[in-house]
Every structure is written in C-alpha cells, then in structure tokens.
C-alpha cells in the first residue's frame, strides 16, 4: 500500500504508507503503473484529475461511487463503469473487488487500456480546443 500526497502523514495509522509527493512527472506516472490497483476516493465528486492523469498511463482504477444525492460532479460521459474503470460503493465492496481484480491481471490491463484510449480520445488538447471553439462559435 502506498499513498501519494503529503497530507497523509498527519494520520498516524497511515503515516507509514505515505509516499509524499512525486519528485517528477515520470515518478508520478510510474506510481500509477506500479500499482496493481489505483483508488480514487473523493467523497463529493466522482471526477478527479488523477483519473485522467492515471488513465493516460493506462492505469487500472477502482473509484468510489458517490451517492447521487451527494455528488456535485460526475465522471465524464465518455468514461464508462465496467469498461474504463470499476466503481465500488462500500468498504466491503472495495475489499471484494480488490480480491477479484488482483487475481485477474489481464482484466486489469484491459480496463486500464480502455481508460487510456478513452482519455486520449476525449481529453486530448485537440478535442478540448475543438469543443471550446465550437461552443464559442455557437454562442455568438
């Protein structure tokens, strides 16, 4: 278990797992790929930049599914649960899915590659700029 980010050091029971901040972009990307499972746990939104950052590397993600009544931001429509990542909804569900996916490296790789493809297609600078320009043109 490794947790990226300095804030984890303040929790005594997690301090030994804190890796701090990555020193370089390469180190940051390597952390995604070295992990068999990347978790995204954001209690208010299902979309976090680390999903895109790890996705471009082809990393596999288990993402906490925020209840609809608490969510203020959902994952982009182009990213599909089960194809590009996997949702979990409770600690027990997380444990079961970790056990399941740890035994299936080929499936983790396939889902990670699906996420990588979706991120490259949907979140490329070319696509984002084109969408922005098209939206701007349609508003004038």
Short mmCIF file of C-alpha atoms in Angstrom, two decimals:
data_model
loop_
_atom_site.label_atom_id
_atom_site.label_comp_id
_atom_site.label_asym_id
_atom_site.label_seq_id
_atom_site.Cartn_x
_atom_site.Cartn_y
_atom_site.Cartn_z
CA UNK A 1 0.00 0.00 0.00
CA UNK A 2 1.30 3.42 -0.91
CA UNK A 3 -0.49 6.75 -0.60
CA UNK A 4 0.67 9.73 -2.63
CA UNK A 5 0.48 13.23 -1.11
CA UNK A 6 1.96 14.84 1.99
CA UNK A 7 -1.31 15.24 3.87
CA UNK A 8 -1.46 11.52 4.68
CA UNK A 9 1.47 11.87 7.07
CA UNK A 10 -0.77 13.62 9.58
CA UNK A 11 -2.72 10.40 10.19
CA UNK A 12 -0.65 8.19 12.49
CA UNK A 13 -2.20 4.95 11.23
CA UNK A 14 -1.45 5.88 7.58
CA UNK A 15 1.89 7.66 8.01
CA UNK A 16 3.97 4.55 7.23
CA UNK A 17 2.22 4.24 3.85
CA UNK A 18 2.65 7.86 2.80
CA UNK A 19 4.94 8.23 -0.21
CA UNK A 20 4.78 12.03 -0.18
CA UNK A 21 4.64 13.93 -3.43
CA UNK A 22 6.28 12.55 -6.53
CA UNK A 23 9.52 14.38 -7.29
CA UNK A 24 9.00 14.38 -11.06
CA UNK A 25 6.34 13.82 -13.68
CA UNK A 26 7.98 10.50 -14.55
CA UNK A 27 7.86 9.37 -10.91
CA UNK A 28 4.21 10.42 -10.67
CA UNK A 29 3.29 8.42 -13.78
CA UNK A 30 5.36 5.43 -12.64
CA UNK A 31 3.37 5.30 -9.41
CA UNK A 32 0.17 4.76 -11.39
CA UNK A 33 1.69 1.95 -13.40
CA UNK A 34 3.45 0.29 -10.47
CA UNK A 35 0.14 0.00 -8.63
CA UNK A 36 -1.94 -3.04 -9.42
CA UNK A 37 -4.97 -1.05 -8.28
CA UNK A 38 -5.30 2.73 -8.13
CA UNK A 39 -8.04 4.08 -5.87
CA UNK A 40 -9.91 7.30 -6.31
CA UNK A 41 -11.75 8.17 -3.13
CA UNK A 42 -13.37 11.59 -3.31
CA UNK A 43 -16.42 11.88 -1.03
CA UNK A 44 -18.07 14.69 -3.00
CA UNK A 45 -17.39 14.02 -6.66
CA UNK A 46 -16.72 11.08 -8.92
CA UNK A 47 -14.40 13.03 -11.15
CA UNK A 48 -10.87 13.82 -10.07
CA UNK A 49 -7.90 14.82 -12.26
CA UNK A 50 -5.93 11.78 -11.08
CA UNK A 51 -8.33 9.57 -13.07
CA UNK A 52 -7.33 11.42 -16.24
CA UNK A 53 -3.65 11.56 -15.26
CA UNK A 54 -3.51 7.87 -14.40
CA UNK A 55 -5.75 7.00 -17.32
CA UNK A 56 -3.34 8.44 -19.86
CA UNK A 57 -0.78 5.97 -18.46
CA UNK A 58 -3.17 3.02 -18.82
CA UNK A 59 -3.62 2.56 -15.07
CA UNK A 60 -6.44 0.48 -13.57
CA UNK A 61 -8.81 2.34 -11.21
CA UNK A 62 -11.33 1.44 -8.57
CA UNK A 63 -13.39 4.58 -7.99
CA UNK A 64 -15.66 5.32 -5.05
CA UNK A 65 -19.20 5.72 -6.36
CA UNK A 66 -20.53 8.83 -4.69
CA UNK A 67 -24.28 8.58 -3.96
CA UNK A 68 -26.17 10.74 -6.48
CA UNK A 69 -27.63 12.96 -3.75
CA UNK A 70 -24.11 13.86 -2.53
CA UNK A 71 -22.33 14.15 -5.85
CA UNK A 72 -21.69 17.57 -7.35
CA UNK A 73 -19.61 16.34 -10.27
CA UNK A 74 -19.83 13.04 -12.15
CA UNK A 75 -17.27 11.36 -14.34
CA UNK A 76 -17.39 12.49 -17.93
CA UNK A 77 -19.97 10.63 -20.01
CA UNK A 78 -17.22 9.22 -22.20
CA UNK A 79 -15.84 7.14 -19.32
CA UNK A 80 -17.96 4.08 -18.63
CA UNK A 81 -18.00 1.99 -15.45
CA UNK A 82 -17.01 -1.61 -16.10
CA UNK A 83 -15.27 -0.72 -19.34
CA UNK A 84 -12.87 2.10 -18.40
CA UNK A 85 -12.82 1.76 -14.59
CA UNK A 86 -14.70 -0.02 -11.81
CA UNK A 87 -16.91 1.57 -9.16
CA UNK A 88 -17.03 0.43 -5.52
CA UNK A 89 -19.62 1.63 -3.03
CA UNK A 90 -18.54 0.43 0.42
CA UNK A 91 -15.51 -0.89 2.29
CA UNK A 92 -16.79 -4.46 1.85
CA UNK A 93 -17.39 -3.91 -1.88
CA UNK A 94 -13.87 -2.47 -2.18
CA UNK A 95 -12.35 -5.50 -0.46
CA UNK A 96 -14.27 -7.93 -2.68
CA UNK A 97 -13.31 -6.06 -5.85
CA UNK A 98 -9.65 -5.82 -4.80
CA UNK A 99 -9.55 -9.59 -4.28
CA UNK A 100 -11.32 -10.18 -7.59
CA UNK A 101 -9.14 -7.87 -9.71
CA UNK A 102 -5.86 -8.82 -8.04
CA UNK A 103 -6.49 -12.34 -9.34
CA UNK A 104 -7.16 -11.05 -12.88
CA UNK A 105 -4.15 -9.08 -14.17
CA UNK A 106 -5.29 -9.42 -17.79
CA UNK A 107 -8.65 -7.86 -16.97
CA UNK A 108 -6.98 -5.01 -15.05
CA UNK A 109 -4.73 -4.39 -18.04
CA UNK A 110 -7.68 -4.43 -20.47
CA UNK A 111 -9.69 -1.98 -18.37
CA UNK A 112 -6.63 0.27 -17.96
CA UNK A 113 -6.07 0.25 -21.72
CA UNK A 114 -9.74 1.10 -22.29
CA UNK A 115 -9.38 4.07 -19.93
CA UNK A 116 -6.21 5.16 -21.71
CA UNK A 117 -7.96 5.08 -25.08
CA UNK A 118 -11.00 6.97 -23.77
CA UNK A 119 -8.82 9.64 -22.13
CA UNK A 120 -6.72 10.11 -25.27
CA UNK A 121 -9.84 10.46 -27.43
CA UNK A 122 -11.93 12.62 -25.11
CA UNK A 123 -9.38 14.70 -23.25
CA UNK A 124 -6.75 15.45 -25.89
CA UNK A 125 -5.88 19.12 -26.31
CA UNK A 126 -7.13 18.93 -29.89
CA UNK A 127 -10.55 17.64 -28.79
CA UNK A 128 -10.84 20.04 -25.85
CA UNK A 129 -9.89 23.05 -28.01
CA UNK A 130 -12.21 21.99 -30.82
CA UNK A 131 -15.11 21.60 -28.37
CA UNK A 132 -14.33 25.00 -26.83
CA UNK A 133 -14.13 26.76 -30.21
CA UNK A 134 -17.30 25.07 -31.46
CA UNK A 135 -19.12 26.10 -28.28
CA UNK A 136 -17.83 29.65 -28.59
CA UNK A 137 -18.90 29.89 -32.25
CA UNK A 138 -22.39 28.58 -31.48
CA UNK A 139 -22.86 31.19 -28.75
CA UNK A 140 -22.18 34.22 -30.98
#
